[in-house]
Short mmCIF file of N, CA and C in Angstrom, two decimals:
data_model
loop_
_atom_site.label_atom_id
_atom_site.label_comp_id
_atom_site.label_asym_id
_atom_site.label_seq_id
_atom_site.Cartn_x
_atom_site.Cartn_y
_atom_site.Cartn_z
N UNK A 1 0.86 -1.16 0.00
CA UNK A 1 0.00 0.00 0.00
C UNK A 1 0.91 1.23 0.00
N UNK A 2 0.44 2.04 -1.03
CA UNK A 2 1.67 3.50 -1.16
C UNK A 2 1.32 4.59 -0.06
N UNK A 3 2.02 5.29 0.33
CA UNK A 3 1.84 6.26 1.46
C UNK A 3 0.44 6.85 1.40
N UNK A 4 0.21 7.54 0.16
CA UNK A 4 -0.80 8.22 -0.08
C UNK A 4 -2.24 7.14 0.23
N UNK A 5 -2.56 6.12 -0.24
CA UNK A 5 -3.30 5.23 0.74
C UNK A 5 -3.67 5.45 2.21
N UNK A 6 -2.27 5.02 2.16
CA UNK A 6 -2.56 5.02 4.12
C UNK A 6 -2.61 6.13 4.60
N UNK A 7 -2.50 7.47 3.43
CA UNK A 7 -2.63 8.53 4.34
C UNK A 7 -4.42 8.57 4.67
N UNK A 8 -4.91 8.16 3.51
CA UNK A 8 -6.30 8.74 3.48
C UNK A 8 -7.32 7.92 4.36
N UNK A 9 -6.38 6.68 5.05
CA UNK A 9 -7.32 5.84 5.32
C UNK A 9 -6.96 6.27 7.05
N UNK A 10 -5.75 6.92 7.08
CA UNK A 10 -5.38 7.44 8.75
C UNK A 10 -5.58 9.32 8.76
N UNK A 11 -6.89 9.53 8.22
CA UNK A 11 -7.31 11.03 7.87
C UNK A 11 -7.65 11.42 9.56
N UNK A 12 -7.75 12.50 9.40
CA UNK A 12 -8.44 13.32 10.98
C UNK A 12 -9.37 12.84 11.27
N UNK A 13 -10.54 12.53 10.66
CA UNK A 13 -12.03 11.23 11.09
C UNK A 13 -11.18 10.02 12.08
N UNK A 14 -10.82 9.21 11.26
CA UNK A 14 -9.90 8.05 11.51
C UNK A 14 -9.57 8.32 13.06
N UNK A 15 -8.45 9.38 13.19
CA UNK A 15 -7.20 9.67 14.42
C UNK A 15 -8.39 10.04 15.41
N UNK A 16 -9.51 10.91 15.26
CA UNK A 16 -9.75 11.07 16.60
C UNK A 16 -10.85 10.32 16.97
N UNK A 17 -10.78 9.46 16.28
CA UNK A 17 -12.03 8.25 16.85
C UNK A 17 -11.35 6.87 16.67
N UNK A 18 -10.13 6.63 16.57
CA UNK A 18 -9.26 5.81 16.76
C UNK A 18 -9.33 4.51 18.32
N UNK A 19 -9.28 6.00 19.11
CA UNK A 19 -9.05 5.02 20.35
C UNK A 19 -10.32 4.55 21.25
N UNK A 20 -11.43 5.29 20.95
CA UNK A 20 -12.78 4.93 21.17
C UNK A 20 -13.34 3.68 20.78
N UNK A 21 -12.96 3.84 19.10
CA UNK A 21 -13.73 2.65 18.17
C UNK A 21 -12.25 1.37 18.78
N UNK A 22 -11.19 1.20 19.03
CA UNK A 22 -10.55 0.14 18.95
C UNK A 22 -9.98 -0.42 20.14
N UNK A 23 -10.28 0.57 21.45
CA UNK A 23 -9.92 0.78 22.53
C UNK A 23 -11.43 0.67 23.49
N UNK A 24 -12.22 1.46 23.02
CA UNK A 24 -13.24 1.40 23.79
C UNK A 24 -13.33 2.12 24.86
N UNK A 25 -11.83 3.26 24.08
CA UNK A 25 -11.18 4.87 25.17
C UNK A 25 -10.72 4.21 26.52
N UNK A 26 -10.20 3.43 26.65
CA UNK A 26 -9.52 2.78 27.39
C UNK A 26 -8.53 1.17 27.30
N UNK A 27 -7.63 1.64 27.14
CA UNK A 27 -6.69 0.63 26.70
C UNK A 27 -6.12 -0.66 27.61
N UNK A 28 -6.91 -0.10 29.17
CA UNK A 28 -6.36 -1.14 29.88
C UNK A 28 -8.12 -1.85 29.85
N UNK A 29 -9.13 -2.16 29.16
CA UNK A 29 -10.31 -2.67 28.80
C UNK A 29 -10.19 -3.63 28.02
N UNK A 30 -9.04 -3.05 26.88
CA UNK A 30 -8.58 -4.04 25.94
C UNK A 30 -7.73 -5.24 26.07
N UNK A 31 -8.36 -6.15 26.38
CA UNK A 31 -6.65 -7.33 26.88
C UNK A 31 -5.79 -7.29 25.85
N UNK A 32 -5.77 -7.33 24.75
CA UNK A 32 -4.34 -6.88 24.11
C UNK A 32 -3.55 -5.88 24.45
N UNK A 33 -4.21 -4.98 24.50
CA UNK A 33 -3.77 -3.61 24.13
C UNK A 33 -3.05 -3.81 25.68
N UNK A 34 -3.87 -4.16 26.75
CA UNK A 34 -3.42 -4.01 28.04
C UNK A 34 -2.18 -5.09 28.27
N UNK A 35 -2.08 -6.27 27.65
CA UNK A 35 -1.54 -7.26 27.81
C UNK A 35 -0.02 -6.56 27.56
N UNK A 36 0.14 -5.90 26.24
CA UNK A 36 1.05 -5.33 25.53
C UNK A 36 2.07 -4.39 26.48
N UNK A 37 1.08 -3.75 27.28
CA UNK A 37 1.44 -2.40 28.11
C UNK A 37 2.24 -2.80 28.70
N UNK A 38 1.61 -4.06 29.75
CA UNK A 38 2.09 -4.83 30.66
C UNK A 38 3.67 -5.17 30.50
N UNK A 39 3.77 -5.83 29.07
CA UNK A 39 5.39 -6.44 28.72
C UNK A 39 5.89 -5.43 28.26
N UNK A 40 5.43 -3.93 28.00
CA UNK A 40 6.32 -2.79 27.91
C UNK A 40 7.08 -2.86 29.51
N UNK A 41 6.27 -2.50 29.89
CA UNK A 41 6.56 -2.70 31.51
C UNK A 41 7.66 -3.48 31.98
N UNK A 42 7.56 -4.33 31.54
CA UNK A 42 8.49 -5.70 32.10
C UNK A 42 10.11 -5.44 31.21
N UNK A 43 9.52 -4.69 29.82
CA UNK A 43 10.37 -5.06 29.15
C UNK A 43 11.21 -3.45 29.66
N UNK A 44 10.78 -2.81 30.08
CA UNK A 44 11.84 -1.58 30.10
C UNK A 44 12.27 -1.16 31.33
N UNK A 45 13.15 -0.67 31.58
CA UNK A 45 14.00 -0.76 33.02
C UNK A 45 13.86 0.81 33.07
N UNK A 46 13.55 1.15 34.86
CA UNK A 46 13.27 2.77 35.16
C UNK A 46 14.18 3.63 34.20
N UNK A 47 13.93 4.72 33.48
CA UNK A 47 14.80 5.45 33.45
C UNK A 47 14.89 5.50 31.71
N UNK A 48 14.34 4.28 31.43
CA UNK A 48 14.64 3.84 30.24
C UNK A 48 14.16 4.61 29.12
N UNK A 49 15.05 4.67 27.85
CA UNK A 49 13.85 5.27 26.67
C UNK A 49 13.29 4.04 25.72
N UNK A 50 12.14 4.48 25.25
CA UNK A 50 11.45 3.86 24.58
C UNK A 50 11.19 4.47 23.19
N UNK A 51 10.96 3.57 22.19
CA UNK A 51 10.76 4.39 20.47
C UNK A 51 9.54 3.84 20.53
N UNK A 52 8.04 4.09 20.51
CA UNK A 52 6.99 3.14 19.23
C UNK A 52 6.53 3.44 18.10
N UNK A 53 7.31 2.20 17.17
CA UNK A 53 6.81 3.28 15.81
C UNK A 53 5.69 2.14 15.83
N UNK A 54 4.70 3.23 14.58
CA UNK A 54 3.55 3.28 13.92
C UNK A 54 2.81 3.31 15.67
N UNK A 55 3.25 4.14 16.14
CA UNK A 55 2.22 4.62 17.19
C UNK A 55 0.99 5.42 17.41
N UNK A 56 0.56 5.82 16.11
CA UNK A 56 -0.78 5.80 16.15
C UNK A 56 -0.79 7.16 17.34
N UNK A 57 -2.33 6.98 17.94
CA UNK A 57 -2.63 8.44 18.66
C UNK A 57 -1.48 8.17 20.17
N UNK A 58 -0.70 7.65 19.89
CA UNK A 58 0.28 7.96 21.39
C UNK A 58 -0.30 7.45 22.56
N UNK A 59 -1.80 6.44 22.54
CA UNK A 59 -2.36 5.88 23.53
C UNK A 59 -1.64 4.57 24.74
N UNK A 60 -0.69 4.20 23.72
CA UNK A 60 0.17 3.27 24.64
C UNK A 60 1.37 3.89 25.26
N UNK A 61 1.77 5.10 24.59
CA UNK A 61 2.80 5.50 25.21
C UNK A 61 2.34 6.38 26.39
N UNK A 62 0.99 6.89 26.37
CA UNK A 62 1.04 7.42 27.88
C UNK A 62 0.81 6.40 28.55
N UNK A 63 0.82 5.36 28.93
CA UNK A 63 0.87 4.52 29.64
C UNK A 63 1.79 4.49 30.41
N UNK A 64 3.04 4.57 30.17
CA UNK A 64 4.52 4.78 31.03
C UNK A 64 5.00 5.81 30.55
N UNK A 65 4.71 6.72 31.18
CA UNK A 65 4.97 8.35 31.77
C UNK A 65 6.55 8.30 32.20
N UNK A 66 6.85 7.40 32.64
CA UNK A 66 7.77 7.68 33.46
C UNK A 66 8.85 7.50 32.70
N UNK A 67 9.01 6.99 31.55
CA UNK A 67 10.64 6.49 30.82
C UNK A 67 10.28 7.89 29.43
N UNK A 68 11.57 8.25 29.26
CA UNK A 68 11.77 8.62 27.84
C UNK A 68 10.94 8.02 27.03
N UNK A 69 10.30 9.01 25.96
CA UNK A 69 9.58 8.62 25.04
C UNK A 69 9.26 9.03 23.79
N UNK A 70 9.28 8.22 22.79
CA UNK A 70 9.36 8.98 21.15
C UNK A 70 8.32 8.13 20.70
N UNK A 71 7.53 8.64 19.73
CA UNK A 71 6.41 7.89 18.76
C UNK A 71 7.51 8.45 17.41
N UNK A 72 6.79 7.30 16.57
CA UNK A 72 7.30 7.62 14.73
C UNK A 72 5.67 7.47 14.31
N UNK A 73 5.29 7.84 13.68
CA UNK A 73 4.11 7.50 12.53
C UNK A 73 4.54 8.20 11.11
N UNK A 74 3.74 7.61 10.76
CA UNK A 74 3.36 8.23 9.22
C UNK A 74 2.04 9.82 8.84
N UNK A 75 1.29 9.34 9.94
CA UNK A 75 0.01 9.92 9.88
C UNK A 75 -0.16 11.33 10.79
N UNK A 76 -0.30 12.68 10.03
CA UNK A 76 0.16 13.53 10.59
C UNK A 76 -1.48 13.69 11.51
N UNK A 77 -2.63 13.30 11.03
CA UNK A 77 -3.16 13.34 12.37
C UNK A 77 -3.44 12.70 13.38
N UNK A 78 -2.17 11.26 13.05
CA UNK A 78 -2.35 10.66 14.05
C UNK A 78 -1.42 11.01 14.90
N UNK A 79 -0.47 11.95 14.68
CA UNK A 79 0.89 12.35 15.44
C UNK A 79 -0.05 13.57 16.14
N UNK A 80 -1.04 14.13 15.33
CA UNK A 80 -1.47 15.21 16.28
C UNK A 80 -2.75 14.78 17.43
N UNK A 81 -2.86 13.60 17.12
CA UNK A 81 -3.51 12.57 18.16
C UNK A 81 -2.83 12.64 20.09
N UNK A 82 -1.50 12.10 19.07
CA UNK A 82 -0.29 11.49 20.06
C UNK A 82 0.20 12.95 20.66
N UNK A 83 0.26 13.68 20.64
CA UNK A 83 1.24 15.03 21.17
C UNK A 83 0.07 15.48 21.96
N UNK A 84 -1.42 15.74 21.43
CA UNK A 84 -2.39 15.94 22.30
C UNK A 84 -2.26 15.26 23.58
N UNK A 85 -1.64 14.08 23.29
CA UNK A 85 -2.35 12.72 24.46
C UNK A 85 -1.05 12.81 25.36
N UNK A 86 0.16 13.35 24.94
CA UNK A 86 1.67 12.72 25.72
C UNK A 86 2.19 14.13 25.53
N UNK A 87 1.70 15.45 26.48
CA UNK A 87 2.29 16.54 26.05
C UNK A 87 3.70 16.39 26.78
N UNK A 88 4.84 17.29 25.88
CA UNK A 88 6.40 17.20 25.96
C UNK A 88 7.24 15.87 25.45
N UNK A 89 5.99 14.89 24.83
CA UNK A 89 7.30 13.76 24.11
C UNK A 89 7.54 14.20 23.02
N UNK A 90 8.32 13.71 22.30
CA UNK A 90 9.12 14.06 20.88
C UNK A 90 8.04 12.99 20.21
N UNK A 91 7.46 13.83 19.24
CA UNK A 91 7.12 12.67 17.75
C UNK A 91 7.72 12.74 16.23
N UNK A 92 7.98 11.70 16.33
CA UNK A 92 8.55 12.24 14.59
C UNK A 92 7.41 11.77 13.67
N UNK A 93 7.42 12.82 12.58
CA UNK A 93 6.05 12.20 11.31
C UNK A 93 7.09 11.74 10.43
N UNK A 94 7.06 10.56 10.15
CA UNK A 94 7.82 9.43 9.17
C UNK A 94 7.39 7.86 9.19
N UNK A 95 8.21 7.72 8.19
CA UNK A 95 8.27 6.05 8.24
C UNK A 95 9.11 5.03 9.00
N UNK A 96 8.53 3.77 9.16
CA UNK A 96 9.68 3.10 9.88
C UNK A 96 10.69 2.24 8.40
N UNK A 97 10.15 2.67 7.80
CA UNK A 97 10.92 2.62 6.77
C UNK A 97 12.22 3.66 6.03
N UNK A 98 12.15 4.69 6.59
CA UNK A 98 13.03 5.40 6.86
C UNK A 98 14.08 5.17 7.53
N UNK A 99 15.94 5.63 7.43
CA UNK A 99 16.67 5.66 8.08
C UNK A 99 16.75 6.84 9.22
N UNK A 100 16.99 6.74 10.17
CA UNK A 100 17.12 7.27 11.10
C UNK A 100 18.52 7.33 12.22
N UNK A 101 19.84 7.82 11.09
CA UNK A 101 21.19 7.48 12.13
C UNK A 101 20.99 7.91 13.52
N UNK A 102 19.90 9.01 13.93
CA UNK A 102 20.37 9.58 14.78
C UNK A 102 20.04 8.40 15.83
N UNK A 103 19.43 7.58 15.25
CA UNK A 103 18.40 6.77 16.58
C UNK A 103 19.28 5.38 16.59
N UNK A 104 20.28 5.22 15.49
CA UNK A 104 21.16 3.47 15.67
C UNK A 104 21.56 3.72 17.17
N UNK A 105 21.15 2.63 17.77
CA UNK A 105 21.14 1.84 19.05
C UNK A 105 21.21 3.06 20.16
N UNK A 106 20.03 3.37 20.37
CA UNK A 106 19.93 4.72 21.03
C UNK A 106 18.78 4.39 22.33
N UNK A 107 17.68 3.28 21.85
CA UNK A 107 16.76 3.32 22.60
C UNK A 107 16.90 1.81 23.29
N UNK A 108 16.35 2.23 24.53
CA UNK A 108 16.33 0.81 25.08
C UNK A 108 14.64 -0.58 25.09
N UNK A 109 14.15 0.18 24.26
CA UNK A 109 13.09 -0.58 23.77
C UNK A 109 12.77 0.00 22.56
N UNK A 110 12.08 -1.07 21.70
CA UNK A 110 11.87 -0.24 20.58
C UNK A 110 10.73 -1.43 20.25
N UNK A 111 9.29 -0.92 20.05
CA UNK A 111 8.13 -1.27 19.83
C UNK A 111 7.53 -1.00 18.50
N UNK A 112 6.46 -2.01 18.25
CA UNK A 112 5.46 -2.28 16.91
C UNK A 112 4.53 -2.88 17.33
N UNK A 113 3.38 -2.07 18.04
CA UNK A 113 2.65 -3.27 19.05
C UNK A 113 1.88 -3.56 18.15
N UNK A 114 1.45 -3.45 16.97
CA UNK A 114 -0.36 -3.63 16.00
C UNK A 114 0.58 -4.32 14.62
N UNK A 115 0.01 -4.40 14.03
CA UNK A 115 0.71 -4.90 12.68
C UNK A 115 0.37 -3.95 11.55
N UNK A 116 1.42 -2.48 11.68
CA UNK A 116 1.51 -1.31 10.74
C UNK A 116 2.11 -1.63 9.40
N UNK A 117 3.43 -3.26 9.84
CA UNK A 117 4.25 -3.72 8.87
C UNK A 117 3.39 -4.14 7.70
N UNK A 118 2.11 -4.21 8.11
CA UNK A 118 1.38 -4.70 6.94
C UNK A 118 1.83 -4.17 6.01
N UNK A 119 1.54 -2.80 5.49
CA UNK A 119 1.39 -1.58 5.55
C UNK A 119 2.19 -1.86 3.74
N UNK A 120 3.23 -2.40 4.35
CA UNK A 120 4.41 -2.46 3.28
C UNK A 120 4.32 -3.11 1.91
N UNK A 121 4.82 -3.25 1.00
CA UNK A 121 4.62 -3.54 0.01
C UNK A 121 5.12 -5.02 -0.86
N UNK A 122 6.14 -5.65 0.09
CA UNK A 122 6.88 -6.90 -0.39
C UNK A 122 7.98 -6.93 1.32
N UNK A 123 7.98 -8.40 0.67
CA UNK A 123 9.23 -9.15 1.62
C UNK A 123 10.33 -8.19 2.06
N UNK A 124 10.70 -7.99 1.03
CA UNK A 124 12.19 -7.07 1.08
C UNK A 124 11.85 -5.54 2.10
N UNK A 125 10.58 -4.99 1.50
CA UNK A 125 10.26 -4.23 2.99
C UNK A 125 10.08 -4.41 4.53
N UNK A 126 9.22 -5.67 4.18
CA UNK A 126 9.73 -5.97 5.88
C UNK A 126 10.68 -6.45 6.45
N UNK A 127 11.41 -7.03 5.72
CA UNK A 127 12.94 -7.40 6.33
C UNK A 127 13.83 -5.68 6.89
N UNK A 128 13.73 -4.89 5.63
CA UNK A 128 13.82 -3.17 6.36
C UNK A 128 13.28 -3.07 7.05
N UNK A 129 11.93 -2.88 7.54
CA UNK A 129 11.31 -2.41 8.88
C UNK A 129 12.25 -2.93 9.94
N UNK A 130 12.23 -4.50 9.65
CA UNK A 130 12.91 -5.33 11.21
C UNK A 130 14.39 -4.93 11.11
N UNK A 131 15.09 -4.51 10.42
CA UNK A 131 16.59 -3.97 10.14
C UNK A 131 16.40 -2.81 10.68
N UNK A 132 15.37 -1.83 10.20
CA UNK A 132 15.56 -0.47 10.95
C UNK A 132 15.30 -0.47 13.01
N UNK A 133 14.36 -1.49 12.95
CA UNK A 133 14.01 -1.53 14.51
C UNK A 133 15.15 -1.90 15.25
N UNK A 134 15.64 -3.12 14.30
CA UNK A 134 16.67 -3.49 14.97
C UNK A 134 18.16 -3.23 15.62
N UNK A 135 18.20 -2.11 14.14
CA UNK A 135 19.44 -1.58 14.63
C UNK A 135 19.40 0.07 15.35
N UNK A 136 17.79 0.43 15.81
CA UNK A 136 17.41 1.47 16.61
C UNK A 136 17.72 1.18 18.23
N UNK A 137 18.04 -0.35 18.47
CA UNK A 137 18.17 -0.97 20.02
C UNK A 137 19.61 -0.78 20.36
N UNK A 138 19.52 -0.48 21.46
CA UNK A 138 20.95 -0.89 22.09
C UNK A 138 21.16 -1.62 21.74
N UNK A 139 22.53 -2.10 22.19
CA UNK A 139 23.04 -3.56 22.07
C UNK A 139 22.34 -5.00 23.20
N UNK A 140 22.44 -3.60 24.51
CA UNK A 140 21.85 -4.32 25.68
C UNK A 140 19.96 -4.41 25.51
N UNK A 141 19.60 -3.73 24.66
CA UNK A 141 17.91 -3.22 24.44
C UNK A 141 16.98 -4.33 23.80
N UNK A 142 15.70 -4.05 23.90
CA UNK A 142 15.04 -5.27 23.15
C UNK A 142 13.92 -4.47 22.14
N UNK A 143 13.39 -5.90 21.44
CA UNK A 143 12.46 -5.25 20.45
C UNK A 143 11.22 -5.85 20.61
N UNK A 144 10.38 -5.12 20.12
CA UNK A 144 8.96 -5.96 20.63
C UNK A 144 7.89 -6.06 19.08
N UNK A 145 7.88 -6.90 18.48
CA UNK A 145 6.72 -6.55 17.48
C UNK A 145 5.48 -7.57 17.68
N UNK A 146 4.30 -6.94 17.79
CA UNK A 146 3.10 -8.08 17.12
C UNK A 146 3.62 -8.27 16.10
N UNK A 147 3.14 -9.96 15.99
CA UNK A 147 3.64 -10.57 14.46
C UNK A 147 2.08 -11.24 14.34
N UNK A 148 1.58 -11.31 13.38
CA UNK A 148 0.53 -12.06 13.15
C UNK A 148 0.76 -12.02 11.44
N UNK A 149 -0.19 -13.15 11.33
CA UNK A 149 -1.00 -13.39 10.14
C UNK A 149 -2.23 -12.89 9.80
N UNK A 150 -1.84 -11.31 9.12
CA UNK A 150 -3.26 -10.91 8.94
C UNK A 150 -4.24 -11.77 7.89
N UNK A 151 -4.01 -12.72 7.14
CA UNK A 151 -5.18 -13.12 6.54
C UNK A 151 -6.03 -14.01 7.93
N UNK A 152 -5.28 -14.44 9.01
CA UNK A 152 -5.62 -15.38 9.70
C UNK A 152 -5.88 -14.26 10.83
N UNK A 153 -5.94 -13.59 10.79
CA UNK A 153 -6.62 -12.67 12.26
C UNK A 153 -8.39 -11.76 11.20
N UNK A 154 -8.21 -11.76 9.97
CA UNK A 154 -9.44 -11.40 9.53
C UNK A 154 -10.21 -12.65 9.47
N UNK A 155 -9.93 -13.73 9.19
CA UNK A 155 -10.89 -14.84 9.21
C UNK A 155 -11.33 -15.39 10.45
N UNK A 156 -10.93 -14.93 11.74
CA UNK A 156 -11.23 -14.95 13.25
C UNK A 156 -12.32 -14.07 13.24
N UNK A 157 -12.08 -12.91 12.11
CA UNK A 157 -12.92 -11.54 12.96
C UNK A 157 -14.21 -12.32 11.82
N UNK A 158 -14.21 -12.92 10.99
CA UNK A 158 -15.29 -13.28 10.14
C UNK A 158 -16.25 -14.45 10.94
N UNK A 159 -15.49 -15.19 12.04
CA UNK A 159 -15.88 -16.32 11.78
C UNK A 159 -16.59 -16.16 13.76
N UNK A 160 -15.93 -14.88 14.43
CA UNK A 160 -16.64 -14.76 15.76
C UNK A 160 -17.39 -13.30 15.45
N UNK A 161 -17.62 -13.04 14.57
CA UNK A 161 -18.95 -11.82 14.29
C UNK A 161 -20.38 -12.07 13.95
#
């Protein structure tokens, strides 16, 4: 899917009814969403910084207030989602497909909680996404992605609706 796609499909409608329609405006309601938070938690040590790209309205990152914190998106109203929601973090509007020297092994977590990688267009892109995340971690740092099979998570949503 080309940028311009996903821009129109992550429009200002979209971003500010985002976390209502998928959240239910509360993310610890959601056992994923909450489940997720949780192993942020586990996974990051006080003090720590954190990256999440394709973070969307910044709803998981206020969750832990307390560590350094950066969102990446693509979607400029979903970045104006996220800055609403996490005033004083840094967001960048980009891709995780983008290079980013400033960020090689800078963060001590580095997150993809939803499956944005969809997003991409062939193999060879997502092997970049996981190259760029990867080499955004410390050495000592970890990475976190949902991985699923989206044809096999839409035929769940077909088959319990």
């Amino acid at each position: 899917m080309n940028r311009d796609e996903i821009l129109s499909i992550y429009d200002d409608w979209y971003a500010q009814n985002y976390d209502e329609r998928f959240h239910g405006g509360d993310i610890w309601n959601d056992n994923l969403g909450a489940y997720k938070i949780e192993l942020v938690g586990e996974l990051l040590e006080p003090g720590g910084r954190w990256l999440d790209t394709g973070c969307g309205t910044g709803m998981h990152l206020s969750a832990h207030p307390d560590v350094e914190r950066c969102g990446l998106d693509l979607s400029p109203s979903m970045i104006e989602q996220a800055r609403a929601a996490n005033p004083g973090v840094d967001f960048v509007l980009g891709s995780y497909l983008d290079e980013h020297p400033e960020w090689e092994q800078s963060w001590d977590l580095v997150t993809n909680l939803w499956l944005s990688y969809q997003f991409v267009d062939s193999i060879r892109d997502v092997q970049r996404v996981v190259d760029n995340l990867a080499s955004w971690v410390k050495a000592d740092g970890k990475l976190m992605m949902h991985v699923a099979d989206c044809e096999d998570v839409a035929r769940c949503l077909l088959y319990t609706s």
